[in-house]
mmCIF file of C-alpha atoms in Angstrom:
data_model
loop_
_atom_site.group_PDB
_atom_site.id
_atom_site.type_symbol
_atom_site.label_atom_id
_atom_site.label_comp_id
_atom_site.label_asym_id
_atom_site.label_seq_id
_atom_site.Cartn_x
_atom_site.Cartn_y
_atom_site.Cartn_z
ATOM 1 C CA MET B 21 0.000 0.000 0.000
ATOM 2 C CA VAL B 22 1.154 3.551 -0.727
ATOM 3 C CA ASP B 23 2.569 5.427 2.268
ATOM 4 C CA ASN B 24 0.436 8.578 2.136
ATOM 5 C CA LEU B 25 2.602 10.612 4.503
ATOM 6 C CA SER B 26 5.802 9.960 2.556
ATOM 7 C CA LEU B 27 4.129 10.643 -0.776
ATOM 8 C CA LEU B 28 2.741 13.989 0.358
ATOM 9 C CA ARG B 29 6.070 15.074 1.800
ATOM 10 C CA GLN B 30 8.141 14.211 -1.283
ATOM 11 C CA LYS B 31 9.583 17.147 -3.192
ATOM 12 C CA LYS B 32 9.082 15.469 -6.575
ATOM 13 C CA ASN B 33 5.719 15.138 -8.234
ATOM 14 C CA PRO B 34 4.061 11.969 -6.891
ATOM 15 C CA MET B 35 1.389 12.097 -9.582
ATOM 16 C CA ASN B 36 1.612 10.611 -13.037
ATOM 17 C CA ASN B 37 3.796 13.389 -14.477
ATOM 18 C CA ASN B 38 0.976 15.217 -16.246
ATOM 19 C CA ASP B 39 1.797 18.782 -17.261
ATOM 20 C CA PHE B 40 -0.937 21.188 -16.187
ATOM 21 C CA SER B 41 0.878 24.323 -17.311
ATOM 22 C CA THR B 42 -1.567 24.596 -20.214
ATOM 23 C CA ILE B 43 -4.624 25.116 -17.987
ATOM 24 C CA THR B 44 -5.999 28.493 -19.033
ATOM 25 C CA GLN B 45 -8.936 28.935 -16.652
ATOM 26 C CA PRO B 46 -9.151 32.491 -15.237
ATOM 27 C CA HIS B 47 -9.457 30.918 -11.796
ATOM 28 C CA CYS B 48 -8.741 27.549 -10.271
ATOM 29 C CA LEU B 49 -11.229 24.746 -10.843
ATOM 30 C CA CYS B 50 -11.892 24.604 -7.087
ATOM 31 C CA GLY B 51 -13.712 27.932 -7.220
ATOM 32 C CA ILE B 52 -11.060 30.101 -5.569
ATOM 33 C CA ASN B 53 -10.268 33.203 -7.574
ATOM 34 C CA LEU B 54 -6.601 32.336 -8.123
ATOM 35 C CA PRO B 55 -4.861 30.770 -11.112
ATOM 36 C CA TYR B 56 -4.459 26.990 -10.872
ATOM 37 C CA ASP B 57 -0.670 27.250 -10.523
ATOM 38 C CA GLN B 58 -1.125 29.436 -7.422
ATOM 39 C CA CYS B 59 -3.960 27.395 -5.947
ATOM 40 C CA CYS B 60 -4.395 23.613 -6.288
ATOM 41 C CA GLU B 61 -1.480 22.749 -8.580
ATOM 42 C CA PRO B 62 1.155 22.907 -5.776
ATOM 43 C CA TYR B 63 -0.882 20.306 -3.841
ATOM 44 C CA HIS B 64 -1.302 18.076 -6.887
ATOM 45 C CA ALA B 65 2.409 18.341 -7.690
ATOM 46 C CA GLY B 66 3.445 17.489 -4.113
ATOM 47 C CA ARG B 67 5.084 20.882 -3.475
ATOM 48 C CA ALA B 68 2.599 21.811 -0.731
ATOM 49 C CA VAL B 69 0.088 20.160 1.577
ATOM 50 C CA ALA B 70 -3.384 21.443 2.363
ATOM 51 C CA ASP B 71 -3.444 23.241 5.695
ATOM 52 C CA THR B 72 -7.214 23.066 6.274
ATOM 53 C CA PRO B 73 -10.033 20.623 5.491
ATOM 54 C CA ASP B 74 -11.527 23.240 3.137
ATOM 55 C CA ARG B 75 -8.299 23.482 1.111
ATOM 56 C CA LEU B 76 -7.974 19.686 1.006
ATOM 57 C CA MET B 77 -11.562 19.254 -0.184
ATOM 58 C CA ARG B 78 -11.133 21.923 -2.869
ATOM 59 C CA SER B 79 -7.851 20.391 -4.072
ATOM 60 C CA ARG B 80 -9.517 16.985 -4.164
ATOM 61 C CA TYR B 81 -12.347 18.383 -6.301
ATOM 62 C CA SER B 82 -9.800 19.829 -8.733
ATOM 63 C CA ALA B 83 -8.054 16.455 -8.751
ATOM 64 C CA PHE B 84 -11.331 14.778 -9.733
ATOM 65 C CA VAL B 85 -11.804 17.265 -12.577
ATOM 66 C CA LEU B 86 -8.221 16.783 -13.780
ATOM 67 C CA ARG B 87 -8.336 13.020 -13.228
ATOM 68 C CA GLN B 88 -5.466 13.117 -10.737
ATOM 69 C CA PHE B 89 -6.555 9.883 -9.100
ATOM 70 C CA ASN B 90 -3.246 9.241 -7.357
ATOM 71 C CA TYR B 91 -3.735 12.486 -5.405
ATOM 72 C CA LEU B 92 -7.229 11.358 -4.392
ATOM 73 C CA ILE B 93 -5.912 8.044 -3.067
ATOM 74 C CA THR B 94 -2.957 9.741 -1.350
ATOM 75 C CA THR B 95 -5.166 12.247 0.483
ATOM 76 C CA HIS B 96 -7.775 9.632 1.474
ATOM 77 C CA HIS B 97 -7.014 8.235 4.941
ATOM 78 C CA PRO B 98 -5.866 4.616 4.413
ATOM 79 C CA ASP B 99 -8.190 3.310 7.153
ATOM 80 C CA TYR B 100 -11.172 4.562 5.114
ATOM 81 C CA LEU B 101 -10.172 3.543 1.573
ATOM 82 C CA ASN B 102 -12.099 0.257 1.700
ATOM 83 C CA GLY B 103 -10.149 -1.062 -1.283
ATOM 84 C CA LEU B 104 -10.695 2.026 -3.456
ATOM 85 C CA THR B 105 -8.168 2.185 -6.303
ATOM 86 C CA GLU B 106 -7.096 4.652 -8.980
ATOM 87 C CA GLN B 107 -8.506 2.260 -11.574
ATOM 88 C CA GLN B 108 -11.951 2.404 -9.976
ATOM 89 C CA LEU B 109 -11.840 6.187 -9.864
ATOM 90 C CA ALA B 110 -10.832 6.312 -13.536
ATOM 91 C CA GLN B 111 -13.997 4.526 -14.676
ATOM 92 C CA GLY B 112 -16.651 6.660 -16.315
ATOM 93 C CA GLU B 113 -16.612 9.918 -18.191
ATOM 94 C CA THR B 114 -17.933 12.410 -15.670
ATOM 95 C CA GLN B 115 -17.879 16.033 -16.803
ATOM 96 C CA TRP B 116 -17.556 18.261 -13.754
ATOM 97 C CA LEU B 117 -19.423 21.571 -13.912
ATOM 98 C CA GLY B 118 -18.693 23.408 -10.679
ATOM 99 C CA LEU B 119 -18.161 23.311 -6.942
ATOM 100 C CA GLN B 120 -20.222 25.074 -4.292
ATOM 101 C CA VAL B 121 -18.791 25.034 -0.773
ATOM 102 C CA LEU B 122 -21.692 25.567 1.607
ATOM 103 C CA SER B 123 -19.899 25.372 4.965
ATOM 104 C CA SER B 124 -16.577 24.471 6.487
ATOM 105 C CA LYS B 125 -15.601 23.948 10.098
ATOM 106 C CA GLN B 126 -12.425 22.813 11.746
ATOM 107 C CA GLN B 127 -11.317 21.802 15.196
ATOM 108 C CA SER B 128 -7.752 20.906 16.095
ATOM 109 C CA GLU B 129 -7.658 17.409 14.556
ATOM 110 C CA THR B 130 -11.013 17.089 12.780
ATOM 111 C CA GLY B 131 -12.992 19.008 10.219
ATOM 112 C CA GLU B 132 -16.102 18.966 8.057
ATOM 113 C CA VAL B 133 -16.875 20.527 4.700
ATOM 114 C CA THR B 134 -20.347 20.547 3.180
ATOM 115 C CA PHE B 135 -20.415 21.035 -0.573
ATOM 116 C CA LYS B 136 -22.151 20.372 -3.867
ATOM 117 C CA ALA B 137 -19.991 19.141 -6.734
ATOM 118 C CA TRP B 138 -22.074 19.478 -9.911
ATOM 119 C CA TYR B 139 -21.531 17.137 -12.841
ATOM 120 C CA ILE B 140 -23.156 15.861 -16.012
ATOM 121 C CA GLU B 141 -23.321 12.259 -17.218
ATOM 122 C CA ASP B 142 -25.413 11.021 -20.121
ATOM 123 C CA LYS B 143 -27.091 14.433 -20.462
ATOM 124 C CA HIS B 144 -28.219 14.292 -16.838
ATOM 125 C CA ILE B 145 -27.065 16.968 -14.383
ATOM 126 C CA ASP B 146 -26.701 16.022 -10.740
ATOM 127 C CA ALA B 147 -24.519 16.835 -7.751
ATOM 128 C CA ILE B 148 -22.569 15.067 -5.093
ATOM 129 C CA TYR B 149 -24.070 16.825 -2.081
ATOM 130 C CA GLU B 150 -22.001 15.742 0.867
ATOM 131 C CA CYS B 151 -20.824 16.624 4.323
ATOM 132 C CA SER B 152 -17.233 15.328 4.185
ATOM 133 C CA SER B 153 -15.235 14.436 7.275
ATOM 134 C CA PHE B 154 -11.507 14.987 7.644
ATOM 135 C CA ILE B 155 -8.891 14.096 10.240
ATOM 136 C CA LYS B 156 -5.423 15.438 10.823
ATOM 137 C CA LYS B 157 -2.657 12.901 11.307
ATOM 138 C CA ASP B 158 1.007 13.773 11.775
ATOM 139 C CA GLY B 159 0.314 17.327 10.613
ATOM 140 C CA LEU B 160 -1.524 16.293 7.404
ATOM 141 C CA TRP B 161 -5.232 16.463 6.623
ATOM 142 C CA PHE B 162 -6.969 13.401 5.161
ATOM 143 C CA TYR B 163 -10.455 12.780 3.817
ATOM 144 C CA THR B 164 -12.183 9.967 5.720
ATOM 145 C CA ASP B 165 -15.792 9.671 4.585
ATOM 146 C CA GLY B 166 -18.911 11.661 3.902
ATOM 147 C CA GLN B 167 -22.620 11.763 4.490
ATOM 148 C CA GLN B 168 -24.492 11.954 1.178
ATOM 149 C CA MET B 169 -27.568 14.165 0.898
ATOM 150 C CA GLN B 170 -30.161 14.888 -1.783
ATOM 151 C CA THR B 171 -30.282 18.167 -3.703
ATOM 152 C CA ARG B 172 -32.378 19.708 -6.426
ATOM 153 C CA LEU B 173 -31.354 21.259 -9.709
ATOM 154 C CA PRO B 174 -30.981 25.023 -9.780
ATOM 155 C CA GLY B 175 -34.027 26.951 -10.930
ATOM 156 C CA ARG B 176 -34.127 28.076 -14.550
ATOM 157 C CA ASN B 177 -33.340 31.681 -13.595
ATOM 158 C CA ASP B 178 -30.716 30.866 -10.946
ATOM 159 C CA THR B 179 -27.074 31.656 -11.640
ATOM 160 C CA CYS B 180 -25.480 28.708 -13.401
ATOM 161 C CA ILE B 181 -23.549 26.157 -11.356
ATOM 162 C CA CYS B 182 -20.488 26.453 -13.617
ATOM 163 C CA TYR B 183 -19.780 30.095 -12.646
ATOM 164 C CA SER B 184 -20.276 31.371 -16.191
ATOM 165 C CA GLY B 185 -22.351 34.248 -14.838
ATOM 166 C CA LYS B 186 -25.254 33.204 -17.069
ATOM 167 C CA LYS B 187 -28.628 31.963 -15.944
ATOM 168 C CA PHE B 188 -28.857 28.183 -15.574
ATOM 169 C CA LYS B 189 -31.412 27.944 -18.426
ATOM 170 C CA GLN B 190 -29.007 29.770 -20.771
ATOM 171 C CA CYS B 191 -25.998 27.668 -19.874
ATOM 172 C CA CYS B 192 -25.652 24.182 -18.376
ATOM 173 C CA ALA B 193 -29.368 23.381 -18.604
ATOM 174 C CA LYS B 194 -28.904 23.308 -22.388
ATOM 175 C CA ARG B 195 -26.537 20.345 -21.968
ATOM 176 C CA MET B 196 -29.417 18.195 -20.731
ATOM 177 C CA SER B 197 -31.133 18.071 -24.128
#
């Protein structure tokens, strides 16, 4: 099994050597208004570790979008993996649309982040609506598990979930047809 602590502390890139220097989003995929190379990329490349549950959750979302499955396994506490592998995570063709962080709280060694991660599959829009739990071990934050909840689609006139600034009906809702 991969030693998560060693992998996160390595100076070299523990991922699969993908080059993300071509990402041209005006802000990071995690929803923070910073360029990717100043936000989640240092975590994905192993040059930094997330210092809060919120930062870890956001970097994990970006890793899902970018298919950085090694990072997801590395930042998942080994006691909670339940046999999850990179190969399992790589199945499917999910298109991620946007992340909404609803709340985040942290105590000394534990934390929770409630979020909606919007995606589309087979012309169907849905969200992972979850209250994720995190623990801190040896100075590093790890995802443990989450409580899944139900959500509803945005209203036609609501701001779109992808942060385009358009109304939902004029943007991502069109992908459902």
